[in-house]
C-alpha cells in the first residue's frame, strides 16, 4: 500500500536509524572518481563513490552513481540499498515527491 507521508514510510522501513553508508575507506576521491569513469558498471566502485559523496554531503552529485546502481541492479533489497540511499539524497535536497517515490520502491 503506497504511503503519502515520507516520514511515515521512513519509520516503517527504517525504524531505528537513518540510512547512511559507512564512511568510505581512506583513498583519494579523485582516483576513485577516475576508476568509476573507466569502470562505470563496477558495483563496488559505485558504492564507494556514493559513500564518499555522503561523507562529503554532496547530495546532488550522489544521484548519478545511485541511479546507475539502480539501473544495473534493480533487485536490490539489502539495508542501505541504492533506492533507500537515493531517497535519503532526495530528502536532503528537499525533493519530497522524489523521496516518496523511492521510499515506496523500497517498501
JSON list of C-alpha atoms in Angstrom, two decimals, residues 14-96:
[
{"chain": "A", "resi": 14, "resn": "UNK", "atom": "CA", "xyz": [13.95, 2.05, 8.94]},
{"chain": "A", "resi": 15, "resn": "UNK", "atom": "CA", "xyz": [12.65, 2.43, 12.50]},
{"chain": "A", "resi": 16, "resn": "UNK", "atom": "CA", "xyz": [15.97, 2.60, 14.33]},
{"chain": "A", "resi": 17, "resn": "UNK", "atom": "CA", "xyz": [18.23, 4.90, 12.33]},
{"chain": "A", "resi": 18, "resn": "UNK", "atom": "CA", "xyz": [18.52, 6.93, 9.14]},
{"chain": "A", "resi": 19, "resn": "UNK", "atom": "CA", "xyz": [20.19, 5.26, 6.21]},
{"chain": "A", "resi": 20, "resn": "UNK", "atom": "CA", "xyz": [23.75, 6.48, 5.88]},
{"chain": "A", "resi": 21, "resn": "UNK", "atom": "CA", "xyz": [26.53, 4.41, 4.38]},
{"chain": "A", "resi": 22, "resn": "UNK", "atom": "CA", "xyz": [29.56, 3.66, 6.49]},
{"chain": "A", "resi": 23, "resn": "UNK", "atom": "CA", "xyz": [32.44, 6.07, 5.91]},
{"chain": "A", "resi": 24, "resn": "UNK", "atom": "CA", "xyz": [34.42, 5.22, 2.81]},
{"chain": "A", "resi": 25, "resn": "UNK", "atom": "CA", "xyz": [37.85, 3.72, 3.10]},
{"chain": "A", "resi": 26, "resn": "UNK", "atom": "CA", "xyz": [40.66, 6.23, 3.04]},
{"chain": "A", "resi": 27, "resn": "UNK", "atom": "CA", "xyz": [41.60, 6.78, -0.58]},
{"chain": "A", "resi": 28, "resn": "UNK", "atom": "CA", "xyz": [41.85, 9.62, -3.00]},
{"chain": "A", "resi": 29, "resn": "UNK", "atom": "CA", "xyz": [38.43, 10.82, -4.13]},
{"chain": "A", "resi": 30, "resn": "UNK", "atom": "CA", "xyz": [39.99, 11.76, -7.44]},
{"chain": "A", "resi": 31, "resn": "UNK", "atom": "CA", "xyz": [41.46, 8.30, -8.04]},
{"chain": "A", "resi": 32, "resn": "UNK", "atom": "CA", "xyz": [38.15, 6.64, -7.18]},
{"chain": "A", "resi": 33, "resn": "UNK", "atom": "CA", "xyz": [36.27, 9.02, -9.46]},
{"chain": "A", "resi": 34, "resn": "UNK", "atom": "CA", "xyz": [38.71, 8.19, -12.27]},
{"chain": "A", "resi": 35, "resn": "UNK", "atom": "CA", "xyz": [38.27, 4.46, -11.62]},
{"chain": "A", "resi": 36, "resn": "UNK", "atom": "CA", "xyz": [34.48, 4.80, -11.80]},
{"chain": "A", "resi": 37, "resn": "UNK", "atom": "CA", "xyz": [34.79, 6.72, -15.07]},
{"chain": "A", "resi": 38, "resn": "UNK", "atom": "CA", "xyz": [36.85, 3.87, -16.55]},
{"chain": "A", "resi": 39, "resn": "UNK", "atom": "CA", "xyz": [34.64, 1.17, -14.96]},
{"chain": "A", "resi": 40, "resn": "UNK", "atom": "CA", "xyz": [31.13, 2.66, -14.92]},
{"chain": "A", "resi": 41, "resn": "UNK", "atom": "CA", "xyz": [29.40, -0.64, -14.17]},
{"chain": "A", "resi": 42, "resn": "UNK", "atom": "CA", "xyz": [31.60, -1.69, -11.25]},
{"chain": "A", "resi": 43, "resn": "UNK", "atom": "CA", "xyz": [29.27, -2.25, -8.29]},
{"chain": "A", "resi": 44, "resn": "UNK", "atom": "CA", "xyz": [31.91, -1.90, -5.57]},
{"chain": "A", "resi": 45, "resn": "UNK", "atom": "CA", "xyz": [33.40, 1.26, -7.08]},
{"chain": "A", "resi": 46, "resn": "UNK", "atom": "CA", "xyz": [29.98, 2.90, -7.47]},
{"chain": "A", "resi": 47, "resn": "UNK", "atom": "CA", "xyz": [29.17, 2.07, -3.84]},
{"chain": "A", "resi": 48, "resn": "UNK", "atom": "CA", "xyz": [32.48, 3.51, -2.64]},
{"chain": "A", "resi": 49, "resn": "UNK", "atom": "CA", "xyz": [31.86, 6.67, -4.64]},
{"chain": "A", "resi": 50, "resn": "UNK", "atom": "CA", "xyz": [28.41, 7.04, -3.07]},
{"chain": "A", "resi": 51, "resn": "UNK", "atom": "CA", "xyz": [29.93, 6.59, 0.40]},
{"chain": "A", "resi": 52, "resn": "UNK", "atom": "CA", "xyz": [32.45, 9.35, -0.26]},
{"chain": "A", "resi": 53, "resn": "UNK", "atom": "CA", "xyz": [29.77, 11.70, -1.55]},
{"chain": "A", "resi": 54, "resn": "UNK", "atom": "CA", "xyz": [27.61, 11.02, 1.52]},
{"chain": "A", "resi": 55, "resn": "UNK", "atom": "CA", "xyz": [30.50, 11.73, 3.86]},
{"chain": "A", "resi": 56, "resn": "UNK", "atom": "CA", "xyz": [31.12, 14.99, 1.99]},
{"chain": "A", "resi": 57, "resn": "UNK", "atom": "CA", "xyz": [27.36, 15.73, 1.90]},
{"chain": "A", "resi": 58, "resn": "UNK", "atom": "CA", "xyz": [27.48, 16.17, -1.87]},
{"chain": "A", "resi": 59, "resn": "UNK", "atom": "CA", "xyz": [23.87, 15.16, -2.30]},
{"chain": "A", "resi": 60, "resn": "UNK", "atom": "CA", "xyz": [23.34, 16.31, -5.88]},
{"chain": "A", "resi": 61, "resn": "UNK", "atom": "CA", "xyz": [26.50, 14.51, -7.05]},
{"chain": "A", "resi": 62, "resn": "UNK", "atom": "CA", "xyz": [25.40, 11.31, -5.30]},
{"chain": "A", "resi": 63, "resn": "UNK", "atom": "CA", "xyz": [22.35, 10.99, -7.55]},
{"chain": "A", "resi": 64, "resn": "UNK", "atom": "CA", "xyz": [24.25, 9.85, -10.63]},
{"chain": "A", "resi": 65, "resn": "UNK", "atom": "CA", "xyz": [26.03, 6.80, -9.15]},
{"chain": "A", "resi": 66, "resn": "UNK", "atom": "CA", "xyz": [22.91, 5.82, -7.20]},
{"chain": "A", "resi": 67, "resn": "UNK", "atom": "CA", "xyz": [20.77, 5.98, -10.33]},
{"chain": "A", "resi": 68, "resn": "UNK", "atom": "CA", "xyz": [23.40, 3.89, -12.12]},
{"chain": "A", "resi": 69, "resn": "UNK", "atom": "CA", "xyz": [23.33, 1.29, -9.33]},
{"chain": "A", "resi": 70, "resn": "UNK", "atom": "CA", "xyz": [19.53, 1.09, -9.59]},
{"chain": "A", "resi": 71, "resn": "UNK", "atom": "CA", "xyz": [19.74, 0.75, -13.36]},
{"chain": "A", "resi": 72, "resn": "UNK", "atom": "CA", "xyz": [22.35, -2.02, -13.16]},
{"chain": "A", "resi": 73, "resn": "UNK", "atom": "CA", "xyz": [20.99, -3.84, -10.11]},
{"chain": "A", "resi": 74, "resn": "UNK", "atom": "CA", "xyz": [17.22, -3.17, -9.83]},
{"chain": "A", "resi": 75, "resn": "UNK", "atom": "CA", "xyz": [16.59, -6.11, -7.46]},
{"chain": "A", "resi": 76, "resn": "UNK", "atom": "CA", "xyz": [18.49, -4.61, -4.51]},
{"chain": "A", "resi": 77, "resn": "UNK", "atom": "CA", "xyz": [16.80, -5.16, -1.18]},
{"chain": "A", "resi": 78, "resn": "UNK", "atom": "CA", "xyz": [19.58, -5.16, 1.44]},
{"chain": "A", "resi": 79, "resn": "UNK", "atom": "CA", "xyz": [19.93, -2.48, 4.12]},
{"chain": "A", "resi": 80, "resn": "UNK", "atom": "CA", "xyz": [21.43, 0.62, 2.62]},
{"chain": "A", "resi": 81, "resn": "UNK", "atom": "CA", "xyz": [20.39, -0.29, -0.92]},
{"chain": "A", "resi": 82, "resn": "UNK", "atom": "CA", "xyz": [20.55, 2.33, -3.67]},
{"chain": "A", "resi": 83, "resn": "UNK", "atom": "CA", "xyz": [16.79, 3.01, -3.50]},
{"chain": "A", "resi": 84, "resn": "UNK", "atom": "CA", "xyz": [16.97, 3.88, 0.20]},
{"chain": "A", "resi": 85, "resn": "UNK", "atom": "CA", "xyz": [20.13, 5.93, -0.27]},
{"chain": "A", "resi": 86, "resn": "UNK", "atom": "CA", "xyz": [18.60, 7.82, -3.19]},
{"chain": "A", "resi": 87, "resn": "UNK", "atom": "CA", "xyz": [15.55, 8.52, -1.02]},
{"chain": "A", "resi": 88, "resn": "UNK", "atom": "CA", "xyz": [17.93, 9.99, 1.56]},
{"chain": "A", "resi": 89, "resn": "UNK", "atom": "CA", "xyz": [19.52, 12.18, -1.14]},
{"chain": "A", "resi": 90, "resn": "UNK", "atom": "CA", "xyz": [16.10, 13.44, -2.20]},
{"chain": "A", "resi": 91, "resn": "UNK", "atom": "CA", "xyz": [15.26, 14.15, 1.44]},
{"chain": "A", "resi": 92, "resn": "UNK", "atom": "CA", "xyz": [18.44, 16.16, 1.95]},
{"chain": "A", "resi": 93, "resn": "UNK", "atom": "CA", "xyz": [17.68, 18.17, -1.20]},
{"chain": "A", "resi": 94, "resn": "UNK", "atom": "CA", "xyz": [14.06, 18.79, -0.18]},
{"chain": "A", "resi": 95, "resn": "UNK", "atom": "CA", "xyz": [12.70, 16.79, -3.11]},
{"chain": "A", "resi": 96, "resn": "UNK", "atom": "CA", "xyz": [9.69, 15.36, -1.29]}
]
